[in-house]
Amino acid sequence: MQEVPVRKRGTVRSRSALHTLVLDSVSDQVAIIDRSGAIVDLNAAWLRFVQLNRVPLEFTRPGSSYLDLVVASGLPGDSHVADAAEGIQRVLGGSRREFQFEYPMSSSGSARWVLMRVIPTAADSLFVVSHFDITERRRAEDEAWQLAHHDPLTGLPNRRHFDETLDTELRRSMRRRTPISLVEVDVDSFKAYNDTSGHVAGDRCLVHVAEVLARYARRPGDLAARLGGDEFALILAETDYEAAGRIAQGVRRSVESLGMSFGPAGKCITVSVGVATAEVPSAVALRGLFDAADRALYRAKSDGRNRAVHVRTDGSMGTGHGGGRLKASMAAVP
């Protein structure tokens, strides 16, 4: 096929030379591959990335597998890379017209997020794969999510995050038929402490309580959250009645041992704890888990504070707003 000349400021360049100039001028990584996934061409941005990140050059040669290059430039062990490769294969195989996907690439030892787009060319036997750097956008989104889902004082997840996680873990508990426990914590006499010691000390008190709770939420599925004011909660996935009881008492003792005293009598800050456990998950039991923990917390406070009260939830709860078997769990006398 005869090249079509293109006039540029008194010079004549072939169309293919102009296309190469344009491709090598853009900062995005662009590749042209054939239906088998073999590399036909890579632009200068791809080659610079390979050189900077010490990706072996054999992955970039014409005829080499582009899928191998994607895997080699991704984060080791990251599942996104496999998803990206699968999306490319679907476009090459004709089951998808185009594919867009966001995933992290390894760049100078850190993650760089890219938006990959795969589209066929007019020739239909060649395909263009482009990678747009969206790292700054992802960072801004992550920061916005962090602000929207975390308490600024303690750094713990906030009520919104708690509600979303509780819903997810309740569904998982039902699906897997595993126990789940919910712990609610309220700081005893916090208003008096705040009024006596000042708001700075009050804030410091809440931070210390938050640190205690965070130590008990180390596994996937666990979550320590600040619900508001001096109220906190722990979601304990795959945690039965006995284990939840031990954790509740551990929280109570840990806060008491902080020795945050106030007033002429030197009274120490303590917490009241309400615990609810659904050992045999059912729609009724799980629906009433939060209400059951709330009732247990109310009982702990009305019984004298600085203690934990535990409730089991089961099908006998009816609507989820009453019933349940309340049991004081190693109640500590203040």
Tab-separated table of C-alpha atoms in Angstrom:
chain	number	residue	atom	x	y	z
A	1	MET	CA	0.000	0.000	0.000
A	2	GLN	CA	1.384	3.398	-0.998
A	3	GLU	CA	2.151	5.779	1.891
A	4	VAL	CA	0.168	9.016	1.849
A	5	PRO	CA	2.514	12.007	2.268
A	6	VAL	CA	1.672	14.577	4.903
A	7	ARG	CA	2.995	18.131	4.598
A	8	LYS	CA	4.250	19.693	7.842
A	9	ARG	CA	5.885	23.166	7.824
A	10	GLY	CA	7.516	22.721	4.463
A	11	THR	CA	8.529	19.074	5.043
A	12	VAL	CA	6.884	15.915	3.784
A	13	ARG	CA	6.486	12.965	6.132
A	14	SER	CA	4.863	9.597	5.502
A	15	ARG	CA	1.621	8.916	7.363
A	16	SER	CA	3.196	6.043	9.302
A	17	ALA	CA	6.066	8.292	10.396
A	18	LEU	CA	3.575	10.884	11.622
A	19	HIS	CA	1.641	8.252	13.565
A	20	THR	CA	4.861	7.054	15.182
A	21	LEU	CA	5.732	10.635	16.124
A	22	VAL	CA	2.336	11.153	17.738
A	23	LEU	CA	2.377	7.819	19.621
A	24	ASP	CA	5.855	8.450	20.978
A	25	SER	CA	4.884	11.969	22.086
A	26	VAL	CA	2.038	10.931	24.416
A	27	SER	CA	2.779	10.125	28.053
A	28	ASP	CA	0.314	7.215	28.188
A	29	GLN	CA	1.583	3.711	27.496
A	30	VAL	CA	0.204	2.454	24.180
A	31	ALA	CA	0.655	-0.973	22.595
A	32	ILE	CA	-0.517	-2.506	19.336
A	33	ILE	CA	-1.090	-6.260	19.497
A	34	ASP	CA	-2.514	-8.887	17.166
A	35	ARG	CA	-5.320	-11.356	17.799
A	36	SER	CA	-2.946	-13.868	19.364
A	37	GLY	CA	-1.819	-11.275	21.907
A	38	ALA	CA	1.616	-10.849	20.306
A	39	ILE	CA	3.211	-7.407	20.454
A	40	VAL	CA	3.303	-5.546	17.134
A	41	ASP	CA	4.590	-2.252	18.525
A	42	LEU	CA	5.045	-0.367	21.809
A	43	ASN	CA	5.302	3.400	22.082
A	44	ALA	CA	8.167	5.242	23.771
A	45	ALA	CA	6.251	5.633	27.078
A	46	TRP	CA	5.966	1.834	27.426
A	47	LEU	CA	9.660	1.384	26.708
A	48	ARG	CA	10.595	4.080	29.269
A	49	PHE	CA	8.417	2.387	31.881
A	50	VAL	CA	10.078	-0.965	31.190
A	51	GLN	CA	13.544	0.540	31.506
A	52	LEU	CA	12.793	2.455	34.722
A	53	ASN	CA	11.219	-0.569	36.400
A	54	ARG	CA	13.765	-3.111	35.190
A	55	VAL	CA	11.278	-5.293	33.355
A	56	PRO	CA	13.294	-7.762	31.223
A	57	LEU	CA	13.566	-6.488	27.639
A	58	GLU	CA	12.502	-9.818	26.152
A	59	PHE	CA	8.941	-8.995	27.211
A	60	THR	CA	8.920	-5.971	24.884
A	61	ARG	CA	10.188	-7.466	21.632
A	62	PRO	CA	7.790	-7.692	18.637
A	63	GLY	CA	6.154	-11.097	18.662
A	64	SER	CA	6.389	-11.451	22.440
A	65	SER	CA	3.213	-12.017	24.446
A	66	TYR	CA	1.653	-8.772	25.642
A	67	LEU	CA	-0.095	-10.690	28.421
A	68	ASP	CA	3.321	-11.708	29.762
A	69	LEU	CA	4.358	-8.031	29.733
A	70	VAL	CA	1.221	-7.066	31.708
A	71	VAL	CA	1.961	-9.745	34.319
A	72	ALA	CA	5.655	-8.766	34.532
A	73	SER	CA	4.803	-5.083	35.087
A	74	GLY	CA	2.061	-5.701	37.649
A	75	LEU	CA	2.332	-5.959	41.428
A	76	PRO	CA	3.510	-9.470	42.428
A	77	GLY	CA	0.606	-11.636	43.571
A	78	ASP	CA	-2.010	-8.966	42.846
A	79	SER	CA	-5.280	-10.472	41.570
A	80	HIS	CA	-5.989	-7.366	39.474
A	81	VAL	CA	-3.307	-8.425	36.998
A	82	ALA	CA	-5.077	-11.706	36.245
A	83	ASP	CA	-8.356	-9.812	35.769
A	84	ALA	CA	-6.645	-7.393	33.366
A	85	ALA	CA	-5.184	-10.262	31.332
A	86	GLU	CA	-8.565	-12.005	31.215
A	87	GLY	CA	-10.237	-8.818	29.928
A	88	ILE	CA	-7.671	-8.488	27.141
A	89	GLN	CA	-8.252	-12.106	26.110
A	90	ARG	CA	-12.003	-11.572	25.880
A	91	VAL	CA	-11.581	-8.682	23.456
A	92	LEU	CA	-9.069	-10.664	21.390
A	93	GLY	CA	-11.443	-13.618	21.344
A	94	GLY	CA	-14.384	-11.493	20.227
A	95	SER	CA	-16.614	-12.023	23.271
A	96	ARG	CA	-16.274	-8.323	24.168
A	97	ARG	CA	-16.123	-5.317	21.893
A	98	GLU	CA	-13.861	-3.370	24.254
A	99	PHE	CA	-12.581	-3.578	27.811
A	100	GLN	CA	-11.738	-0.980	30.474
A	101	PHE	CA	-10.172	-1.825	33.789
A	102	GLU	CA	-8.384	-0.070	36.649
A	103	TYR	CA	-5.496	-1.883	38.291
A	104	PRO	CA	-2.160	-1.151	40.021
A	105	MET	CA	1.188	-1.501	38.251
A	106	SER	CA	4.551	-1.709	39.958
A	107	SER	CA	6.437	1.543	39.447
A	108	SER	CA	9.783	2.193	41.158
A	109	GLY	CA	8.796	-0.032	44.077
A	110	SER	CA	5.357	1.513	44.623
A	111	ALA	CA	1.906	1.101	43.109
A	112	ARG	CA	0.856	3.260	40.181
A	113	TRP	CA	-2.806	2.980	39.261
A	114	VAL	CA	-3.712	2.880	35.577
A	115	LEU	CA	-6.883	2.761	33.521
A	116	MET	CA	-6.352	0.163	30.807
A	117	ARG	CA	-8.487	0.273	27.667
A	118	VAL	CA	-8.508	-2.388	24.949
A	119	ILE	CA	-10.190	-1.686	21.588
A	120	PRO	CA	-9.979	-3.220	18.096
A	121	THR	CA	-8.634	-1.212	15.169
A	122	ALA	CA	-10.464	-0.731	11.868
A	123	ALA	CA	-8.425	-3.634	10.470
A	124	ASP	CA	-10.064	-5.878	13.129
A	125	SER	CA	-6.953	-8.057	13.276
A	126	LEU	CA	-5.003	-5.546	15.346
A	127	PHE	CA	-5.867	-4.108	18.739
A	128	VAL	CA	-4.802	-1.017	20.688
A	129	VAL	CA	-4.139	-1.295	24.422
A	130	SER	CA	-3.644	1.980	26.269
A	131	HIS	CA	-2.717	2.643	29.898
A	132	PHE	CA	-3.701	6.029	31.381
A	133	ASP	CA	-2.116	7.032	34.691
A	134	ILE	CA	-4.913	7.638	37.243
A	135	THR	CA	-2.778	7.498	40.388
A	136	GLU	CA	-3.619	11.024	41.549
A	137	ARG	CA	-7.323	10.468	40.953
A	138	ARG	CA	-7.241	7.220	42.937
A	139	ARG	CA	-5.380	8.912	45.795
A	140	ALA	CA	-7.969	11.688	45.909
A	141	GLU	CA	-10.776	9.113	45.921
A	142	ASP	CA	-9.075	7.102	48.678
A	143	GLU	CA	-8.597	10.229	50.786
A	144	ALA	CA	-12.236	11.201	50.290
A	145	TRP	CA	-13.356	7.687	51.261
A	146	GLN	CA	-11.118	7.758	54.327
A	147	LEU	CA	-12.588	11.076	55.462
A	148	ALA	CA	-16.152	9.895	54.856
A	149	HIS	CA	-15.711	6.577	56.680
A	150	HIS	CA	-13.458	7.407	59.648
A	151	ASP	CA	-13.744	9.410	62.828
A	152	PRO	CA	-11.300	12.353	62.737
A	153	LEU	CA	-10.547	12.255	66.469
A	154	THR	CA	-9.803	8.572	67.067
A	155	GLY	CA	-9.067	7.409	63.523
A	156	LEU	CA	-11.513	4.520	63.980
A	157	PRO	CA	-14.164	3.724	61.379
A	158	ASN	CA	-17.275	5.850	61.925
A	159	ARG	CA	-20.963	4.920	62.109
A	160	ARG	CA	-21.339	4.881	58.325
A	161	HIS	CA	-18.422	2.476	57.930
A	162	PHE	CA	-19.733	0.382	60.823
A	163	ASP	CA	-23.193	0.041	59.264
A	164	GLU	CA	-21.757	-0.992	55.895
A	165	THR	CA	-19.395	-3.541	57.456
A	166	LEU	CA	-22.033	-4.976	59.775
A	167	ASP	CA	-24.372	-5.528	56.830
A	168	THR	CA	-21.587	-7.289	54.902
A	169	GLU	CA	-20.583	-9.507	57.831
A	170	LEU	CA	-24.186	-10.431	58.669
A	171	ARG	CA	-24.693	-11.593	55.088
A	172	ARG	CA	-21.443	-13.548	55.194
A	173	SER	CA	-22.401	-15.146	58.503
A	174	MET	CA	-25.723	-16.267	57.043
A	175	ARG	CA	-24.108	-17.575	53.862
A	176	ARG	CA	-21.336	-19.516	55.625
A	177	ARG	CA	-23.406	-20.519	58.680
A	178	THR	CA	-20.748	-19.146	61.044
A	179	PRO	CA	-21.292	-17.344	64.369
A	180	ILE	CA	-20.987	-13.584	64.676
A	181	SER	CA	-20.814	-11.335	67.727
A	182	LEU	CA	-21.380	-7.630	68.267
A	183	VAL	CA	-19.903	-5.700	71.205
A	184	GLU	CA	-21.182	-2.266	72.207
A	185	VAL	CA	-19.090	-0.159	74.577
A	186	ASP	CA	-20.069	2.987	76.458
A	187	VAL	CA	-17.648	5.053	78.567
A	188	ASP	CA	-18.992	5.319	82.107
A	189	SER	CA	-19.380	8.807	83.593
A	190	PHE	CA	-17.741	10.385	80.568
A	191	LYS	CA	-19.671	13.657	80.891
A	192	ALA	CA	-18.460	14.055	84.459
A	193	TYR	CA	-14.889	13.289	83.379
A	194	ASN	CA	-15.129	15.777	80.514
A	195	ASP	CA	-16.590	18.501	82.753
A	196	THR	CA	-14.016	17.907	85.506
A	197	SER	CA	-10.861	17.322	83.476
A	198	GLY	CA	-11.607	19.464	80.421
A	199	HIS	CA	-12.328	18.750	76.776
A	200	VAL	CA	-8.693	18.092	75.859
A	201	ALA	CA	-8.479	15.369	78.496
A	202	GLY	CA	-11.879	14.104	77.366
A	203	ASP	CA	-10.642	13.771	73.795
A	204	ARG	CA	-7.521	12.012	75.018
A	205	CYS	CA	-9.708	9.605	76.994
A	206	LEU	CA	-11.709	8.689	73.880
A	207	VAL	CA	-8.508	8.132	71.903
A	208	HIS	CA	-7.188	5.750	74.580
A	209	VAL	CA	-10.448	3.782	74.607
A	210	ALA	CA	-10.323	3.614	70.804
A	211	GLU	CA	-6.775	2.219	70.964
A	212	VAL	CA	-7.937	-0.519	73.312
A	213	LEU	CA	-10.775	-1.522	70.983
A	214	ALA	CA	-8.510	-1.501	67.924
A	215	ARG	CA	-6.290	-4.113	69.583
A	216	TYR	CA	-9.244	-6.518	69.606
A	217	ALA	CA	-10.089	-6.079	65.909
A	218	ARG	CA	-7.081	-7.606	64.178
A	219	ARG	CA	-8.667	-10.264	61.936
A	220	PRO	CA	-10.345	-9.840	58.550
A	221	GLY	CA	-14.032	-9.253	59.201
A	222	ASP	CA	-13.431	-7.625	62.603
A	223	LEU	CA	-14.050	-3.908	62.983
A	224	ALA	CA	-13.670	-1.434	65.852
A	225	ALA	CA	-15.742	1.715	65.350
A	226	ARG	CA	-16.757	4.899	67.105
A	227	LEU	CA	-20.525	5.207	66.788
A	228	GLY	CA	-20.631	8.736	68.192
A	229	GLY	CA	-19.865	10.601	71.414
A	230	ASP	CA	-18.567	8.076	73.959
A	231	GLU	CA	-20.136	5.050	72.229
A	232	PHE	CA	-18.022	2.437	70.492
A	233	ALA	CA	-18.602	-0.968	68.921
A	234	LEU	CA	-16.754	-4.108	67.855
A	235	ILE	CA	-17.874	-6.409	65.048
A	236	LEU	CA	-16.402	-9.866	65.662
A	237	ALA	CA	-16.789	-12.158	62.654
A	238	GLU	CA	-16.739	-15.929	63.217
A	239	THR	CA	-16.733	-15.409	66.995
A	240	ASP	CA	-18.845	-17.619	69.253
A	241	TYR	CA	-20.412	-16.875	72.624
A	242	GLU	CA	-17.457	-17.862	74.817
A	243	ALA	CA	-14.849	-16.046	72.726
A	244	ALA	CA	-16.970	-12.891	72.568
A	245	GLY	CA	-17.369	-12.960	76.339
A	246	ARG	CA	-13.604	-13.141	76.842
A	247	ILE	CA	-13.059	-10.239	74.459
A	248	ALA	CA	-15.704	-8.129	76.193
A	249	GLN	CA	-14.071	-8.661	79.566
A	250	GLY	CA	-10.657	-8.003	78.037
A	251	VAL	CA	-11.887	-4.635	76.749
A	252	ARG	CA	-13.403	-3.762	80.118
A	253	ARG	CA	-10.276	-4.665	82.091
A	254	SER	CA	-7.932	-2.955	79.632
A	255	VAL	CA	-9.790	0.357	79.874
A	256	GLU	CA	-9.936	0.159	83.661
A	257	SER	CA	-6.189	-0.518	83.812
A	258	LEU	CA	-5.473	2.725	81.930
A	259	GLY	CA	-5.985	4.487	85.262
A	260	MET	CA	-7.656	7.605	83.875
A	261	SER	CA	-8.912	9.104	87.133
A	262	PHE	CA	-10.866	12.265	87.846
A	263	GLY	CA	-12.547	14.143	90.667
A	264	PRO	CA	-11.532	14.511	94.328
A	265	ALA	CA	-12.075	10.806	94.966
A	266	GLY	CA	-9.823	9.838	92.047
A	267	LYS	CA	-12.522	7.771	90.340
A	268	CYS	CA	-11.182	5.795	87.355
A	269	ILE	CA	-12.752	5.777	83.918
A	270	THR	CA	-14.431	2.444	83.160
A	271	VAL	CA	-16.692	1.094	80.426
A	272	SER	CA	-19.957	-0.796	80.303
A	273	VAL	CA	-20.177	-3.491	77.649
A	274	GLY	CA	-23.133	-5.115	75.926
A	275	VAL	CA	-22.517	-8.223	73.832
A	276	ALA	CA	-24.799	-10.105	71.446
A	277	THR	CA	-23.887	-13.384	69.741
A	278	ALA	CA	-25.705	-15.262	66.991
A	279	GLU	CA	-24.172	-18.748	67.108
A	280	VAL	CA	-26.704	-20.314	64.714
A	281	PRO	CA	-27.320	-17.569	62.162
A	282	SER	CA	-30.874	-17.037	60.984
A	283	ALA	CA	-32.575	-14.067	59.387
A	284	VAL	CA	-34.401	-13.337	62.655
A	285	ALA	CA	-31.314	-13.668	64.876
A	286	LEU	CA	-29.112	-11.529	62.666
A	287	ARG	CA	-31.738	-8.838	62.212
A	288	GLY	CA	-31.947	-8.377	65.960
A	289	LEU	CA	-28.213	-8.506	66.715
A	290	PHE	CA	-27.706	-4.752	67.118
A	291	ASP	CA	-30.866	-4.330	69.223
A	292	ALA	CA	-29.822	-7.252	71.420
A	293	ALA	CA	-26.368	-5.755	72.039
A	294	ASP	CA	-28.021	-2.419	72.788
A	295	ARG	CA	-30.296	-4.013	75.385
A	296	ALA	CA	-27.342	-5.816	76.946
A	297	LEU	CA	-25.453	-2.511	77.186
A	298	TYR	CA	-28.426	-0.838	78.855
A	299	ARG	CA	-28.579	-3.706	81.346
A	300	ALA	CA	-24.842	-3.406	82.095
A	301	LYS	CA	-25.217	0.300	82.845
A	302	SER	CA	-28.370	-0.081	84.913
A	303	ASP	CA	-26.783	-2.923	86.923
A	304	GLY	CA	-23.982	-0.652	88.124
A	305	ARG	CA	-21.619	-0.065	85.167
A	306	ASN	CA	-18.074	-1.370	84.720
A	307	ARG	CA	-19.389	-4.754	83.691
A	308	ALA	CA	-20.242	-6.829	80.621
A	309	VAL	CA	-23.638	-8.348	79.912
A	310	HIS	CA	-24.001	-10.965	77.194
A	311	VAL	CA	-27.056	-11.993	75.168
A	312	ARG	CA	-27.555	-14.896	72.779
A	313	THR	CA	-29.866	-14.339	69.852
A	314	ASP	CA	-31.824	-17.154	68.218
A	315	GLY	CA	-35.056	-17.850	66.408
A	316	SER	CA	-37.080	-17.338	69.583
A	317	MET	CA	-36.531	-13.601	69.309
A	318	GLY	CA	-39.611	-13.174	67.166
A	319	THR	CA	-39.508	-9.768	65.496
A	320	GLY	CA	-35.963	-9.075	66.659
A	321	HIS	CA	-37.077	-6.314	69.024
A	322	GLY	CA	-37.639	-8.420	72.123
A	323	GLY	CA	-36.740	-11.720	73.727
A	324	GLY	CA	-33.283	-13.176	73.572
A	325	ARG	CA	-31.586	-14.785	76.539
A	326	LEU	CA	-29.719	-12.263	78.676
A	327	LYS	CA	-26.852	-13.485	80.788
A	328	ALA	CA	-24.338	-11.459	82.810
A	329	SER	CA	-20.910	-12.376	81.495
A	330	MET	CA	-18.444	-12.422	84.399
A	331	ALA	CA	-19.883	-9.130	85.636
A	332	ALA	CA	-17.287	-7.077	87.481
A	333	VAL	CA	-18.316	-5.096	90.545
A	334	PRO	CA	-16.946	-1.543	90.212
